[in-house]
Amino acid sequence: MHPLAERISNKDERALARAISLVENDAEEKLELLKDIHPMTGRAQYIGLTGSPGAGKSSLVNRLITYLRKQKLTVGVVAVDPTSPFSGGALLGDRVRMAEHFTDAGVFIRSMGTRGSLGGLSRTTKETVRLMDAFGFDVILIETVGVGQSELDIMKIADSIAVVLNPGSGDVVQVFKAGIMEIADLFIVNKADLPGVPKLLAELESMLDIVKHDAPWRPPIVQTVSVRNEGLEEVWQRLTDHFEYSKRSGEREARRKTFLEREVIEVVHAEMMKKLVDREQASDKGWIEDVTSGAVDPYSAAVQLLDHYVGEMMKKK
Ligand SMILES: Nc1nc2c(ncn2[C@@H]2O[C@H](COP(=O)(O)OP(=O)(O)OP(=O)(O)O)[C@@H](O)[C@H]2O)c(=O)[nH]1
Ligand SMILES: [Mg+2]
């Protein structure tokens, strides 16, 4: 067994931190480690929180941690930083907000930046969630900004996905366009102290009438004022309802299956890419000249490369 897996099974927080770094650095031994921790996973409840920049996701996560700790639940948090160059500020803000939890052994918070994710942000995040699960946290919160395909992709690991909206922001249209409406299990109308709540609620309900009119689960809408700690109990209640529903209905199992299937393909894809890049760096790259001179078209060159490497890999087996 990988020594870090062993230490993670003994609830060694420093080993967990080291393991996450290995994953971030896409280290050689990563697959070995993930393989060894896999049997320890599957117990935690994964909750995704997504929404526009500044919607209040981190504030909600922070309050939710406090709430869950009072219920004697342990919490792992993965906060995915937006790719924007401004994320430094947000991170600092989060650090201040989350400071009260840093000394609590029942809480483990990790920020994922694009910078330190050699294996791709989405994959790194999901693997980090797995490591936290193996460590034994009861609940794992995953915060991402709801823009772009890779954020949507990360959310697919979650048992329940909460989408955070604000009144007066035009969020509903964004959510509708981005395809987030379809994957939402719960809507949180945060900053409910600001004007425009009834309008937002009406818009959301009518969108749900269209998108979810025959769905077995209609995402509930909860209002919160995270800065005043209002509505968090209801958020947790609805998340629990959804979790129970998805276990009962077979939805959780179905999601897990789809997710695992994609995960295997993703790993194959990533590992093949790595091998290809390594070998290409070592090879003479004669094809570049052939392609640039026009002797060979790019597509034939690609097919030739592929044939060559796949053939080589098969021979090795
Ligand atoms: N009025 C009001 N302001 C809020 C509320 N919740 C959060 N805020 C403020 O909104 C700002 C953004 O909050 P964050 O929790 O950092 O939002 P976020 O969604 O995590 O932001 P990013 O991670 O940068 O996308 C902060 O200044 C909060 O104080 C609320 O319920 N009401
Ligand atoms: Mg945040």
Short mmCIF file of C-alpha atoms in Angstrom, two decimals, residues 92-263:
data_model
loop_
_atom_site.label_atom_id
_atom_site.label_comp_id
_atom_site.label_asym_id
_atom_site.label_seq_id
_atom_site.Cartn_x
_atom_site.Cartn_y
_atom_site.Cartn_z
CA LEU A 92 -7.41 36.22 0.80
CA GLY A 93 -11.03 37.07 1.61
CA ASP A 94 -11.80 33.39 1.99
CA ARG A 95 -8.85 32.95 4.30
CA VAL A 96 -10.16 35.65 6.58
CA ARG A 97 -13.71 34.29 6.40
CA MET A 98 -12.67 30.72 7.06
CA ALA A 99 -10.06 31.57 9.70
CA GLU A 100 -12.22 30.42 12.60
CA HIS A 101 -12.22 26.89 11.15
CA PHE A 102 -8.48 26.54 10.66
CA THR A 103 -7.78 25.22 14.13
CA ASP A 104 -10.69 22.78 14.07
CA ALA A 105 -9.49 19.21 13.38
CA GLY A 106 -12.96 18.33 12.10
CA VAL A 107 -12.57 20.74 9.18
CA PHE A 108 -10.14 20.59 6.28
CA ILE A 109 -10.13 23.38 3.69
CA ARG A 110 -8.19 23.35 0.46
CA SER A 111 -8.17 25.90 -2.34
CA MET A 112 -7.44 24.64 -5.83
CA GLY A 113 -5.80 27.05 -8.22
CA THR A 114 -5.28 26.53 -11.92
CA ARG A 115 -1.63 27.23 -11.38
CA GLY A 116 -0.97 24.18 -9.29
CA SER A 117 -3.01 21.70 -11.29
CA LEU A 118 -0.81 19.95 -13.77
CA GLY A 119 -3.34 17.21 -14.34
CA GLY A 120 -6.11 19.70 -15.15
CA LEU A 121 -8.21 21.58 -12.62
CA SER A 122 -11.30 19.46 -13.00
CA ARG A 123 -9.52 16.16 -12.52
CA THR A 124 -7.38 17.46 -9.66
CA THR A 125 -10.48 18.70 -7.86
CA LYS A 126 -12.31 15.43 -8.20
CA GLU A 127 -9.29 13.47 -7.02
CA THR A 128 -8.98 15.79 -4.03
CA VAL A 129 -12.61 15.08 -3.17
CA ARG A 130 -11.81 11.37 -3.27
CA LEU A 131 -8.85 11.83 -0.93
CA MET A 132 -11.01 13.75 1.54
CA ASP A 133 -13.66 11.05 1.32
CA ALA A 134 -11.05 8.38 2.07
CA PHE A 135 -9.86 10.40 5.06
CA GLY A 136 -13.36 10.06 6.47
CA PHE A 137 -15.06 13.46 6.37
CA ASP A 138 -18.82 13.16 6.68
CA VAL A 139 -19.60 16.00 4.29
CA ILE A 140 -17.50 17.39 1.46
CA LEU A 141 -18.35 20.82 0.10
CA ILE A 142 -17.12 21.74 -3.36
CA GLU A 143 -17.24 25.43 -4.30
CA THR A 144 -16.84 26.47 -7.93
CA VAL A 145 -17.71 29.57 -9.91
CA GLY A 146 -20.49 28.59 -12.26
CA VAL A 147 -18.91 29.45 -15.55
CA GLY A 148 -17.56 27.16 -18.21
CA GLN A 149 -17.60 23.51 -18.99
CA SER A 150 -14.92 22.41 -16.57
CA GLU A 151 -16.87 23.81 -13.59
CA LEU A 152 -19.98 21.99 -14.71
CA ASP A 153 -17.85 18.93 -15.12
CA ILE A 154 -16.52 19.17 -11.55
CA MET A 155 -20.07 19.44 -10.23
CA LYS A 156 -20.93 16.05 -11.69
CA ILE A 157 -19.09 14.35 -8.85
CA ALA A 158 -21.56 15.83 -6.33
CA ASP A 159 -24.51 13.97 -4.82
CA SER A 160 -26.37 17.26 -4.64
CA ILE A 161 -25.74 20.47 -6.54
CA ALA A 162 -26.79 23.80 -5.08
CA VAL A 163 -26.89 26.82 -7.37
CA VAL A 164 -26.49 30.19 -5.65
CA LEU A 165 -28.31 33.17 -7.15
CA ASN A 166 -28.71 36.81 -6.15
CA PRO A 167 -31.71 39.13 -6.54
CA GLY A 168 -31.36 41.89 -9.11
CA SER A 169 -28.50 40.18 -10.92
CA GLY A 170 -30.10 38.69 -14.04
CA ASP A 171 -28.70 35.36 -12.84
CA VAL A 172 -31.65 33.28 -13.99
CA VAL A 173 -30.98 33.96 -17.66
CA GLN A 174 -27.30 33.05 -17.18
CA VAL A 175 -28.18 29.87 -15.39
CA PHE A 176 -30.64 28.95 -18.10
CA LYS A 177 -28.13 29.60 -20.87
CA ALA A 178 -25.26 27.77 -19.22
CA GLY A 179 -27.25 24.56 -18.77
CA ILE A 180 -26.96 24.79 -15.00
CA MET A 181 -30.73 24.74 -14.60
CA GLU A 182 -30.76 21.10 -15.64
CA ILE A 183 -28.16 19.98 -13.12
CA ALA A 184 -29.41 22.00 -10.12
CA ASP A 185 -30.91 20.07 -7.21
CA LEU A 186 -31.42 23.13 -5.04
CA PHE A 187 -31.52 26.87 -5.61
CA ILE A 188 -30.21 29.20 -2.96
CA VAL A 189 -31.35 32.79 -3.29
CA ASN A 190 -28.59 34.43 -1.29
CA LYS A 191 -28.43 38.15 -0.40
CA ALA A 192 -32.17 37.91 0.19
CA ASP A 193 -31.77 41.16 2.17
CA LEU A 194 -31.37 42.99 -1.15
CA PRO A 195 -34.32 44.17 -3.29
CA GLY A 196 -35.67 42.04 -6.14
CA VAL A 197 -36.37 38.77 -4.31
CA PRO A 198 -40.02 38.32 -5.42
CA LYS A 199 -39.08 38.94 -9.05
CA LEU A 200 -36.22 36.43 -8.91
CA LEU A 201 -38.45 33.83 -7.25
CA ALA A 202 -41.13 34.28 -9.90
CA GLU A 203 -38.57 33.97 -12.72
CA LEU A 204 -37.08 30.86 -11.18
CA GLU A 205 -40.45 29.19 -10.68
CA SER A 206 -41.48 29.79 -14.26
CA MET A 207 -38.16 28.48 -15.56
CA LEU A 208 -38.60 25.40 -13.38
CA ASP A 209 -42.11 24.94 -14.77
CA ILE A 210 -40.53 24.60 -18.19
CA VAL A 211 -37.32 22.72 -17.47
CA LYS A 212 -38.51 20.49 -14.64
CA HIS A 213 -42.20 20.11 -15.44
CA ASP A 214 -42.06 16.32 -15.57
CA ALA A 215 -38.91 15.74 -13.51
CA PRO A 216 -39.25 13.49 -10.45
CA TRP A 217 -37.36 16.03 -8.32
CA ARG A 218 -38.27 19.70 -8.55
CA PRO A 219 -35.38 21.69 -7.07
CA PRO A 220 -36.58 23.60 -4.01
CA ILE A 221 -35.69 27.28 -3.60
CA VAL A 222 -34.29 28.49 -0.29
CA GLN A 223 -33.66 32.11 0.68
CA THR A 224 -30.57 32.98 2.68
CA VAL A 225 -28.77 35.99 4.07
CA SER A 226 -25.42 34.42 4.70
CA VAL A 227 -23.92 37.51 6.29
CA ARG A 228 -26.61 37.30 8.97
CA ASN A 229 -26.57 33.49 9.14
CA GLU A 230 -30.18 33.26 7.99
CA GLY A 231 -31.60 30.28 6.13
CA LEU A 232 -28.70 27.89 6.62
CA GLU A 233 -30.74 25.39 8.57
CA GLU A 234 -33.23 25.19 5.73
CA VAL A 235 -30.42 24.80 3.20
CA TRP A 236 -29.16 21.78 5.11
CA GLN A 237 -32.67 20.40 5.48
CA ARG A 238 -33.30 20.58 1.74
CA LEU A 239 -29.90 19.07 0.96
CA THR A 240 -30.68 16.21 3.29
CA ASP A 241 -34.09 15.75 1.63
CA HIS A 242 -32.42 15.59 -1.74
CA PHE A 243 -29.77 13.14 -0.56
CA GLU A 244 -32.45 10.85 0.88
CA TYR A 245 -34.51 11.15 -2.29
CA SER A 246 -31.57 10.37 -4.53
CA LYS A 247 -30.61 7.29 -2.53
CA ARG A 248 -34.20 6.04 -2.44
CA SER A 249 -34.92 6.65 -6.12
CA GLY A 250 -31.68 5.14 -7.42
CA GLU A 251 -30.59 8.55 -8.73
CA ARG A 252 -27.42 8.53 -6.63
CA GLU A 253 -26.40 5.14 -7.98
CA ALA A 254 -27.17 6.20 -11.55
CA ARG A 255 -25.06 9.35 -11.19
CA ARG A 256 -22.24 7.38 -9.63
CA LYS A 257 -22.25 4.95 -12.51
CA THR A 258 -22.18 7.66 -15.17
CA PHE A 259 -19.47 9.45 -13.26
CA LEU A 260 -17.23 6.39 -12.85
CA GLU A 261 -17.59 5.51 -16.49
CA ARG A 262 -16.42 8.98 -17.50
CA GLU A 263 -13.67 8.90 -14.91
#
